[in-house]
Amino acid sequence: MTASRKRKVTRKAEARPRKPIEWRRHLRFLVVVFSVPVVAYSALFVYQSVAERMQLPITEVIVDAPSEQLDSDAIKQAVAPVIADGFLDVDVREVQQRVLEVPWIAAASVRRIWPGTLVIRVEQHRPKMRWGATKLISLKGVLYEPPDMLDYMHLTRLNGDDAYHALVYQKYQELGKKFAAFGEIESLSRSSRGGWSVVLDSGLAIVLGSNEFDARVERALRFMHHFSDQLASLNRIDARYTNGVAVELNLQHYEQNISEETTS
């Protein structure tokens, strides 16, 4: 019995002591476990807040064109479909492209001002002359349609098919120099068949037709120089003839001259 008890006592003495619970380690684990959802929720909250900001509508569109009259409503209507996505989602390049599609706009830039303003700065085409009844040609030779023609009725008028506006403009510059001694060109027209006609600011019309253009111009000029003192009595000079020109009298002016000569 004594030996058996000794063995049991010995076994108990040989047993390892229990380790203390590492509360700090478990606490850190718990902190990490609970922190993850808190951080995730915070990130989601921030994302939602930013997303809401991104969806803020553009509340004001400012169209800036220094020292120029401008139809700003037309530009605002042009960009309205592409600014509906909100302040940060709006594509400023697309807005710029929409502005440049407005016929009388030559250049445009777009910028945003927080939190909901869009500033559009534009430069309009500068007109040089009229083209037909509804369009203009700019100083750079660009053909465009303005919102209103009333302010441009004093400009020289060119006429023809749109595809030939550059050619007509070139001919205007050439003929303007040649006919300068007899006045300024009020209008220059090219018909659908390629026939040319000029009207000077005196009202005198010069018909040149479509063939032998340079030769007919020179023929008309020789006649005009030779009869320069009688041009006021003419309505039209037709230079489409091989050996000369045909003229149409201004009967009112002609009869007035006859009357003055008779009574003198």
PDB file of C-alpha atoms in Angstrom:
ATOM      1  CA  MET A   1       0.000   0.000   0.000  1.00  0.00           C
ATOM      2  CA  THR A   2       2.748   2.405   0.986  1.00  0.00           C
ATOM      3  CA  ALA A   3       4.619   1.823  -2.291  1.00  0.00           C
ATOM      4  CA  SER A   4       1.434   2.382  -4.309  1.00  0.00           C
ATOM      5  CA  ARG A   5       0.753   5.732  -2.616  1.00  0.00           C
ATOM      6  CA  LYS A   6       4.302   6.800  -3.273  1.00  0.00           C
ATOM      7  CA  ARG A   7       3.885   6.100  -6.958  1.00  0.00           C
ATOM      8  CA  LYS A   8       0.679   8.180  -7.104  1.00  0.00           C
ATOM      9  CA  VAL A   9       2.315  11.011  -5.262  1.00  0.00           C
ATOM     10  CA  THR A  10       5.202  10.859  -7.658  1.00  0.00           C
ATOM     11  CA  ARG A  11       2.895  11.038 -10.690  1.00  0.00           C
ATOM     12  CA  LYS A  12       1.120  14.077  -9.255  1.00  0.00           C
ATOM     13  CA  ALA A  13       4.406  15.762  -8.650  1.00  0.00           C
ATOM     14  CA  GLU A  14       5.436  15.144 -12.242  1.00  0.00           C
ATOM     15  CA  ALA A  15       2.259  16.859 -13.760  1.00  0.00           C
ATOM     16  CA  ARG A  16       2.897  20.222 -15.610  1.00  0.00           C
ATOM     17  CA  PRO A  17       1.446  23.430 -14.205  1.00  0.00           C
ATOM     18  CA  ARG A  18      -1.316  25.251 -16.222  1.00  0.00           C
ATOM     19  CA  LYS A  19      -0.337  28.381 -18.192  1.00  0.00           C
ATOM     20  CA  PRO A  20      -2.130  31.614 -17.347  1.00  0.00           C
ATOM     21  CA  ILE A  21      -4.701  32.889 -19.918  1.00  0.00           C
ATOM     22  CA  GLU A  22      -3.181  35.537 -22.223  1.00  0.00           C
ATOM     23  CA  TRP A  23      -5.970  38.084 -21.978  1.00  0.00           C
ATOM     24  CA  ARG A  24      -4.114  40.738 -23.953  1.00  0.00           C
ATOM     25  CA  ARG A  25      -3.707  38.474 -26.943  1.00  0.00           C
ATOM     26  CA  HIS A  26      -7.367  37.533 -26.971  1.00  0.00           C
ATOM     27  CA  LEU A  27      -8.342  41.138 -26.498  1.00  0.00           C
ATOM     28  CA  ARG A  28      -6.313  42.192 -29.507  1.00  0.00           C
ATOM     29  CA  PHE A  29      -7.986  39.493 -31.562  1.00  0.00           C
ATOM     30  CA  LEU A  30     -11.423  40.670 -30.483  1.00  0.00           C
ATOM     31  CA  VAL A  31     -10.503  44.264 -31.291  1.00  0.00           C
ATOM     32  CA  VAL A  32      -9.414  43.207 -34.781  1.00  0.00           C
ATOM     33  CA  VAL A  33     -12.566  41.148 -35.303  1.00  0.00           C
ATOM     34  CA  PHE A  34     -14.863  43.988 -34.337  1.00  0.00           C
ATOM     35  CA  SER A  35     -12.785  46.669 -36.084  1.00  0.00           C
ATOM     36  CA  VAL A  36     -13.080  45.117 -39.546  1.00  0.00           C
ATOM     37  CA  PRO A  37     -16.840  45.652 -39.898  1.00  0.00           C
ATOM     38  CA  VAL A  38     -16.544  49.116 -38.358  1.00  0.00           C
ATOM     39  CA  VAL A  39     -13.882  50.126 -40.900  1.00  0.00           C
ATOM     40  CA  ALA A  40     -15.858  48.542 -43.728  1.00  0.00           C
ATOM     41  CA  TYR A  41     -19.013  50.377 -42.699  1.00  0.00           C
ATOM     42  CA  SER A  42     -17.103  53.637 -42.437  1.00  0.00           C
ATOM     43  CA  ALA A  43     -15.653  53.132 -45.913  1.00  0.00           C
ATOM     44  CA  LEU A  44     -19.119  52.393 -47.265  1.00  0.00           C
ATOM     45  CA  PHE A  45     -20.459  55.532 -45.604  1.00  0.00           C
ATOM     46  CA  VAL A  46     -17.689  57.646 -47.120  1.00  0.00           C
ATOM     47  CA  TYR A  47     -18.253  56.060 -50.529  1.00  0.00           C
ATOM     48  CA  GLN A  48     -21.977  56.755 -50.360  1.00  0.00           C
ATOM     49  CA  SER A  49     -21.295  60.346 -49.318  1.00  0.00           C
ATOM     50  CA  VAL A  50     -18.903  60.853 -52.240  1.00  0.00           C
ATOM     51  CA  ALA A  51     -21.340  59.144 -54.576  1.00  0.00           C
ATOM     52  CA  GLU A  52     -24.056  61.515 -53.462  1.00  0.00           C
ATOM     53  CA  ARG A  53     -21.699  64.416 -54.113  1.00  0.00           C
ATOM     54  CA  MET A  54     -20.965  63.051 -57.550  1.00  0.00           C
ATOM     55  CA  GLN A  55     -24.675  63.032 -58.319  1.00  0.00           C
ATOM     56  CA  LEU A  56     -25.089  66.689 -57.401  1.00  0.00           C
ATOM     57  CA  PRO A  57     -26.793  68.373 -60.339  1.00  0.00           C
ATOM     58  CA  ILE A  58     -25.275  71.233 -62.254  1.00  0.00           C
ATOM     59  CA  THR A  59     -27.379  74.113 -61.010  1.00  0.00           C
ATOM     60  CA  GLU A  60     -25.920  76.941 -63.083  1.00  0.00           C
ATOM     61  CA  VAL A  61     -24.471  77.251 -66.574  1.00  0.00           C
ATOM     62  CA  ILE A  62     -22.597  80.490 -67.271  1.00  0.00           C
ATOM     63  CA  VAL A  63     -21.890  81.377 -70.896  1.00  0.00           C
ATOM     64  CA  ASP A  64     -19.068  83.893 -71.207  1.00  0.00           C
ATOM     65  CA  ALA A  65     -18.342  85.788 -74.421  1.00  0.00           C
ATOM     66  CA  PRO A  66     -16.490  89.018 -73.578  1.00  0.00           C
ATOM     67  CA  SER A  67     -17.462  92.110 -75.585  1.00  0.00           C
ATOM     68  CA  GLU A  68     -19.800  90.152 -77.833  1.00  0.00           C
ATOM     69  CA  GLN A  69     -23.549  89.806 -78.166  1.00  0.00           C
ATOM     70  CA  LEU A  70     -24.496  86.184 -77.730  1.00  0.00           C
ATOM     71  CA  ASP A  71     -27.527  83.909 -77.837  1.00  0.00           C
ATOM     72  CA  SER A  72     -26.626  82.075 -74.624  1.00  0.00           C
ATOM     73  CA  ASP A  73     -29.943  80.206 -74.513  1.00  0.00           C
ATOM     74  CA  ALA A  74     -29.052  78.326 -77.691  1.00  0.00           C
ATOM     75  CA  ILE A  75     -25.775  77.165 -76.133  1.00  0.00           C
ATOM     76  CA  LYS A  76     -27.462  76.088 -72.896  1.00  0.00           C
ATOM     77  CA  GLN A  77     -29.986  74.073 -74.875  1.00  0.00           C
ATOM     78  CA  ALA A  78     -27.200  72.444 -76.868  1.00  0.00           C
ATOM     79  CA  VAL A  79     -25.360  71.193 -73.747  1.00  0.00           C
ATOM     80  CA  ALA A  80     -28.411  70.286 -71.641  1.00  0.00           C
ATOM     81  CA  PRO A  81     -28.479  66.576 -72.645  1.00  0.00           C
ATOM     82  CA  VAL A  82     -24.833  65.989 -71.642  1.00  0.00           C
ATOM     83  CA  ILE A  83     -24.785  67.684 -68.232  1.00  0.00           C
ATOM     84  CA  ALA A  84     -27.576  65.639 -66.641  1.00  0.00           C
ATOM     85  CA  ASP A  85     -25.172  63.137 -64.993  1.00  0.00           C
ATOM     86  CA  GLY A  86     -24.051  65.587 -62.334  1.00  0.00           C
ATOM     87  CA  PHE A  87     -21.129  67.808 -61.492  1.00  0.00           C
ATOM     88  CA  LEU A  88     -18.296  65.265 -61.323  1.00  0.00           C
ATOM     89  CA  ASP A  89     -19.605  62.880 -63.975  1.00  0.00           C
ATOM     90  CA  VAL A  90     -20.018  65.514 -66.656  1.00  0.00           C
ATOM     91  CA  ASP A  91     -17.581  65.092 -69.553  1.00  0.00           C
ATOM     92  CA  VAL A  92     -16.231  68.581 -70.237  1.00  0.00           C
ATOM     93  CA  ARG A  93     -14.860  67.498 -73.624  1.00  0.00           C
ATOM     94  CA  GLU A  94     -18.288  66.350 -74.710  1.00  0.00           C
ATOM     95  CA  VAL A  95     -19.766  69.624 -73.484  1.00  0.00           C
ATOM     96  CA  GLN A  96     -17.135  71.505 -75.487  1.00  0.00           C
ATOM     97  CA  GLN A  97     -17.959  69.467 -78.592  1.00  0.00           C
ATOM     98  CA  ARG A  98     -21.663  70.246 -78.218  1.00  0.00           C
ATOM     99  CA  VAL A  99     -20.874  73.952 -77.978  1.00  0.00           C
ATOM    100  CA  LEU A 100     -18.707  73.825 -81.105  1.00  0.00           C
ATOM    101  CA  GLU A 101     -21.624  72.279 -82.982  1.00  0.00           C
ATOM    102  CA  VAL A 102     -23.523  75.548 -82.559  1.00  0.00           C
ATOM    103  CA  PRO A 103     -23.053  77.060 -86.054  1.00  0.00           C
ATOM    104  CA  TRP A 104     -21.774  80.505 -85.092  1.00  0.00           C
ATOM    105  CA  ILE A 105     -19.267  79.348 -82.447  1.00  0.00           C
ATOM    106  CA  ALA A 106     -15.606  79.311 -83.530  1.00  0.00           C
ATOM    107  CA  ALA A 107     -13.931  78.190 -80.272  1.00  0.00           C
ATOM    108  CA  ALA A 108     -14.995  77.097 -76.781  1.00  0.00           C
ATOM    109  CA  SER A 109     -13.552  76.073 -73.412  1.00  0.00           C
ATOM    110  CA  VAL A 110     -15.365  74.515 -70.433  1.00  0.00           C
ATOM    111  CA  ARG A 111     -14.526  74.423 -66.714  1.00  0.00           C
ATOM    112  CA  ARG A 112     -16.306  73.448 -63.499  1.00  0.00           C
ATOM    113  CA  ILE A 113     -16.678  75.478 -60.314  1.00  0.00           C
ATOM    114  CA  TRP A 114     -17.605  73.572 -57.150  1.00  0.00           C
ATOM    115  CA  PRO A 115     -20.206  72.553 -56.267  1.00  0.00           C
ATOM    116  CA  GLY A 116     -22.539  72.918 -59.245  1.00  0.00           C
ATOM    117  CA  THR A 117     -21.486  75.575 -61.745  1.00  0.00           C
ATOM    118  CA  LEU A 118     -20.352  75.059 -65.333  1.00  0.00           C
ATOM    119  CA  VAL A 119     -18.591  77.950 -67.071  1.00  0.00           C
ATOM    120  CA  ILE A 120     -18.502  77.936 -70.868  1.00  0.00           C
ATOM    121  CA  ARG A 121     -16.295  80.511 -72.563  1.00  0.00           C
ATOM    122  CA  VAL A 122     -16.901  80.971 -76.275  1.00  0.00           C
ATOM    123  CA  GLU A 123     -15.561  82.875 -79.237  1.00  0.00           C
ATOM    124  CA  GLN A 124     -17.897  83.569 -82.124  1.00  0.00           C
ATOM    125  CA  HIS A 125     -17.084  83.641 -85.822  1.00  0.00           C
ATOM    126  CA  ARG A 126     -16.401  87.158 -87.057  1.00  0.00           C
ATOM    127  CA  PRO A 127     -18.383  87.821 -90.236  1.00  0.00           C
ATOM    128  CA  LYS A 128     -16.774  89.094 -93.404  1.00  0.00           C
ATOM    129  CA  MET A 129     -19.706  88.945 -95.809  1.00  0.00           C
ATOM    130  CA  ARG A 130     -23.109  87.439 -96.389  1.00  0.00           C
ATOM    131  CA  TRP A 131     -23.666  84.152 -98.190  1.00  0.00           C
ATOM    132  CA  GLY A 132     -27.086  83.924 -99.744  1.00  0.00           C
ATOM    133  CA  ALA A 133     -30.056  84.945 -97.621  1.00  0.00           C
ATOM    134  CA  THR A 134     -29.302  83.106 -94.377  1.00  0.00           C
ATOM    135  CA  LYS A 135     -25.555  82.494 -93.975  1.00  0.00           C
ATOM    136  CA  LEU A 136     -22.275  84.324 -93.450  1.00  0.00           C
ATOM    137  CA  ILE A 137     -18.632  83.820 -94.357  1.00  0.00           C
ATOM    138  CA  SER A 138     -16.205  84.523 -91.524  1.00  0.00           C
ATOM    139  CA  LEU A 139     -12.895  86.366 -91.693  1.00  0.00           C
ATOM    140  CA  LYS A 140     -11.252  82.940 -91.881  1.00  0.00           C
ATOM    141  CA  GLY A 141     -13.468  81.834 -94.760  1.00  0.00           C
ATOM    142  CA  VAL A 142     -15.747  79.594 -92.686  1.00  0.00           C
ATOM    143  CA  LEU A 143     -19.350  79.304 -93.866  1.00  0.00           C
ATOM    144  CA  TYR A 144     -21.870  79.381 -91.019  1.00  0.00           C
ATOM    145  CA  GLU A 145     -25.444  80.298 -90.140  1.00  0.00           C
ATOM    146  CA  PRO A 146     -25.968  82.999 -87.492  1.00  0.00           C
ATOM    147  CA  PRO A 147     -29.034  83.180 -85.246  1.00  0.00           C
ATOM    148  CA  ASP A 148     -30.138  86.390 -86.974  1.00  0.00           C
ATOM    149  CA  MET A 149     -29.161  88.194 -90.185  1.00  0.00           C
ATOM    150  CA  LEU A 150     -30.504  91.661 -89.349  1.00  0.00           C
ATOM    151  CA  ASP A 151     -27.173  92.979 -88.083  1.00  0.00           C
ATOM    152  CA  TYR A 152     -25.324  91.912 -91.244  1.00  0.00           C
ATOM    153  CA  MET A 153     -27.436  93.280 -94.073  1.00  0.00           C
ATOM    154  CA  HIS A 154     -24.808  95.942 -94.811  1.00  0.00           C
ATOM    155  CA  LEU A 155     -22.191  93.332 -95.758  1.00  0.00           C
ATOM    156  CA  THR A 156     -21.356  92.338 -99.329  1.00  0.00           C
ATOM    157  CA  ARG A 157     -23.472  89.415-100.478  1.00  0.00           C
ATOM    158  CA  LEU A 158     -22.083  86.371-102.264  1.00  0.00           C
ATOM    159  CA  ASN A 159     -24.368  83.758-103.796  1.00  0.00           C
ATOM    160  CA  GLY A 160     -23.962  80.204-104.991  1.00  0.00           C
ATOM    161  CA  ASP A 161     -23.979  76.575-103.959  1.00  0.00           C
ATOM    162  CA  ASP A 162     -22.515  76.060-100.485  1.00  0.00           C
ATOM    163  CA  ALA A 163     -19.852  73.724-101.841  1.00  0.00           C
ATOM    164  CA  TYR A 164     -18.411  76.628-103.880  1.00  0.00           C
ATOM    165  CA  HIS A 165     -18.329  79.312-101.198  1.00  0.00           C
ATOM    166  CA  ALA A 166     -14.516  79.295-101.044  1.00  0.00           C
ATOM    167  CA  LEU A 167     -14.248  79.690-104.831  1.00  0.00           C
ATOM    168  CA  VAL A 168     -16.791  82.523-104.892  1.00  0.00           C
ATOM    169  CA  TYR A 169     -14.943  84.260-102.070  1.00  0.00           C
ATOM    170  CA  GLN A 170     -11.677  83.935-104.022  1.00  0.00           C
ATOM    171  CA  LYS A 171     -13.287  85.403-107.159  1.00  0.00           C
ATOM    172  CA  TYR A 172     -14.699  88.255-105.085  1.00  0.00           C
ATOM    173  CA  GLN A 173     -11.205  89.191-103.931  1.00  0.00           C
ATOM    174  CA  GLU A 174      -9.874  89.082-107.509  1.00  0.00           C
ATOM    175  CA  LEU A 175     -12.739  91.034-109.059  1.00  0.00           C
ATOM    176  CA  GLY A 176     -12.803  93.569-106.240  1.00  0.00           C
ATOM    177  CA  LYS A 177      -9.356  94.751-107.281  1.00  0.00           C
ATOM    178  CA  LYS A 178     -10.162  94.834-111.001  1.00  0.00           C
ATOM    179  CA  PHE A 179     -13.423  96.775-110.665  1.00  0.00           C
ATOM    180  CA  ALA A 180     -12.198  99.049-107.859  1.00  0.00           C
ATOM    181  CA  ALA A 181     -12.025 102.059-110.221  1.00  0.00           C
ATOM    182  CA  PHE A 182     -15.808 101.815-110.733  1.00  0.00           C
ATOM    183  CA  GLY A 183     -16.921 101.144-107.173  1.00  0.00           C
ATOM    184  CA  GLU A 184     -17.156  98.351-104.673  1.00  0.00           C
ATOM    185  CA  ILE A 185     -18.755  94.991-105.367  1.00  0.00           C
ATOM    186  CA  GLU A 186     -22.160  94.830-103.715  1.00  0.00           C
ATOM    187  CA  SER A 187     -22.813  91.232-104.716  1.00  0.00           C
ATOM    188  CA  LEU A 188     -21.175  88.401-106.637  1.00  0.00           C
ATOM    189  CA  SER A 189     -23.112  85.347-107.755  1.00  0.00           C
ATOM    190  CA  ARG A 190     -22.284  81.946-109.239  1.00  0.00           C
ATOM    191  CA  SER A 191     -25.240  80.054-110.675  1.00  0.00           C
ATOM    192  CA  SER A 192     -25.735  76.303-110.438  1.00  0.00           C
ATOM    193  CA  ARG A 193     -24.450  76.103-114.027  1.00  0.00           C
ATOM    194  CA  GLY A 194     -21.296  78.055-113.205  1.00  0.00           C
ATOM    195  CA  GLY A 195     -22.340  81.417-114.605  1.00  0.00           C
ATOM    196  CA  TRP A 196     -20.945  84.540-112.921  1.00  0.00           C
ATOM    197  CA  SER A 197     -22.489  87.981-112.417  1.00  0.00           C
ATOM    198  CA  VAL A 198     -21.390  91.059-110.497  1.00  0.00           C
ATOM    199  CA  VAL A 199     -23.371  93.992-109.097  1.00  0.00           C
ATOM    200  CA  LEU A 200     -21.479  97.144-108.126  1.00  0.00           C
ATOM    201  CA  ASP A 201     -22.576  99.506-105.366  1.00  0.00           C
ATOM    202  CA  SER A 202     -23.719 101.918-108.096  1.00  0.00           C
ATOM    203  CA  GLY A 203     -26.327  99.325-109.077  1.00  0.00           C
ATOM    204  CA  LEU A 204     -24.624  98.409-112.356  1.00  0.00           C
ATOM    205  CA  ALA A 205     -24.801  94.668-113.088  1.00  0.00           C
ATOM    206  CA  ILE A 206     -22.093  92.897-115.124  1.00  0.00           C
ATOM    207  CA  VAL A 207     -22.940  89.487-116.599  1.00  0.00           C
ATOM    208  CA  LEU A 208     -19.912  87.268-117.284  1.00  0.00           C
ATOM    209  CA  GLY A 209     -21.354  83.795-117.854  1.00  0.00           C
ATOM    210  CA  SER A 210     -19.512  80.521-117.329  1.00  0.00           C
ATOM    211  CA  ASN A 211     -17.001  80.333-120.192  1.00  0.00           C
ATOM    212  CA  GLU A 212     -13.909  82.410-120.999  1.00  0.00           C
ATOM    213  CA  PHE A 213     -14.202  84.111-117.647  1.00  0.00           C
ATOM    214  CA  ASP A 214     -10.959  86.124-117.734  1.00  0.00           C
ATOM    215  CA  ALA A 215     -11.488  87.268-121.340  1.00  0.00           C
ATOM    216  CA  ARG A 216     -15.024  88.460-120.564  1.00  0.00           C
ATOM    217  CA  VAL A 217     -13.854  90.348-117.495  1.00  0.00           C
ATOM    218  CA  GLU A 218     -11.259  92.174-119.586  1.00  0.00           C
ATOM    219  CA  ARG A 219     -13.856  92.895-122.279  1.00  0.00           C
ATOM    220  CA  ALA A 220     -16.213  94.417-119.749  1.00  0.00           C
ATOM    221  CA  LEU A 221     -13.414  96.487-118.198  1.00  0.00           C
ATOM    222  CA  ARG A 222     -12.320  97.897-121.591  1.00  0.00           C
ATOM    223  CA  PHE A 223     -15.871  98.968-122.307  1.00  0.00           C
ATOM    224  CA  MET A 224     -16.295 100.529-118.878  1.00  0.00           C
ATOM    225  CA  HIS A 225     -13.067 102.508-119.148  1.00  0.00           C
ATOM    226  CA  HIS A 226     -13.989 103.736-122.630  1.00  0.00           C
ATOM    227  CA  PHE A 227     -17.508 104.813-121.661  1.00  0.00           C
ATOM    228  CA  SER A 228     -16.854 105.650-118.008  1.00  0.00           C
ATOM    229  CA  ASP A 229     -18.746 108.942-118.223  1.00  0.00           C
ATOM    230  CA  GLN A 230     -21.904 107.156-119.419  1.00  0.00           C
ATOM    231  CA  LEU A 231     -21.996 104.212-117.014  1.00  0.00           C
ATOM    232  CA  ALA A 232     -24.604 105.929-114.820  1.00  0.00           C
ATOM    233  CA  SER A 233     -27.044 105.567-117.737  1.00  0.00           C
ATOM    234  CA  LEU A 234     -26.651 101.769-117.759  1.00  0.00           C
ATOM    235  CA  ASN A 235     -28.404  99.072-115.752  1.00  0.00           C
ATOM    236  CA  ARG A 236     -26.451  96.122-117.086  1.00  0.00           C
ATOM    237  CA  ILE A 237     -23.447  95.130-119.173  1.00  0.00           C
ATOM    238  CA  ASP A 238     -23.549  91.671-120.734  1.00  0.00           C
ATOM    239  CA  ALA A 239     -20.041  90.506-121.683  1.00  0.00           C
ATOM    240  CA  ARG A 240     -21.035  87.047-122.945  1.00  0.00           C
ATOM    241  CA  TYR A 241     -20.582  88.086-126.571  1.00  0.00           C
ATOM    242  CA  THR A 242     -17.481  87.226-128.584  1.00  0.00           C
ATOM    243  CA  ASN A 243     -16.812  90.584-130.228  1.00  0.00           C
ATOM    244  CA  GLY A 244     -18.321  93.049-127.787  1.00  0.00           C
ATOM    245  CA  VAL A 245     -20.889  93.639-125.064  1.00  0.00           C
ATOM    246  CA  ALA A 246     -24.600  94.255-124.847  1.00  0.00           C
ATOM    247  CA  VAL A 247     -25.961  96.942-122.570  1.00  0.00           C
ATOM    248  CA  GLU A 248     -29.264  97.687-120.906  1.00  0.00           C
ATOM    249  CA  LEU A 249     -30.093 101.345-120.426  1.00  0.00           C
ATOM    250  CA  ASN A 250     -31.283 102.895-117.212  1.00  0.00           C
ATOM    251  CA  LEU A 251     -34.232 104.564-118.909  1.00  0.00           C
ATOM    252  CA  GLN A 252     -35.043 106.892-116.043  1.00  0.00           C
ATOM    253  CA  HIS A 253     -31.491 108.217-115.920  1.00  0.00           C
ATOM    254  CA  TYR A 254     -31.246 108.294-119.730  1.00  0.00           C
ATOM    255  CA  GLU A 255     -34.451 110.283-120.156  1.00  0.00           C
ATOM    256  CA  GLN A 256     -33.353 112.710-117.439  1.00  0.00           C
ATOM    257  CA  ASN A 257     -30.091 113.325-119.295  1.00  0.00           C
ATOM    258  CA  ILE A 258     -31.934 113.890-122.581  1.00  0.00           C
ATOM    259  CA  SER A 259     -34.247 116.352-120.893  1.00  0.00           C
ATOM    260  CA  GLU A 260     -31.355 118.289-119.402  1.00  0.00           C
ATOM    261  CA  GLU A 261     -29.558 118.448-122.775  1.00  0.00           C
ATOM    262  CA  THR A 262     -32.728 119.696-124.494  1.00  0.00           C
ATOM    263  CA  THR A 263     -33.384 122.475-122.035  1.00  0.00           C
ATOM    264  CA  SER A 264     -29.793 123.662-121.841  1.00  0.00           C
TER     265      SER A 264
END
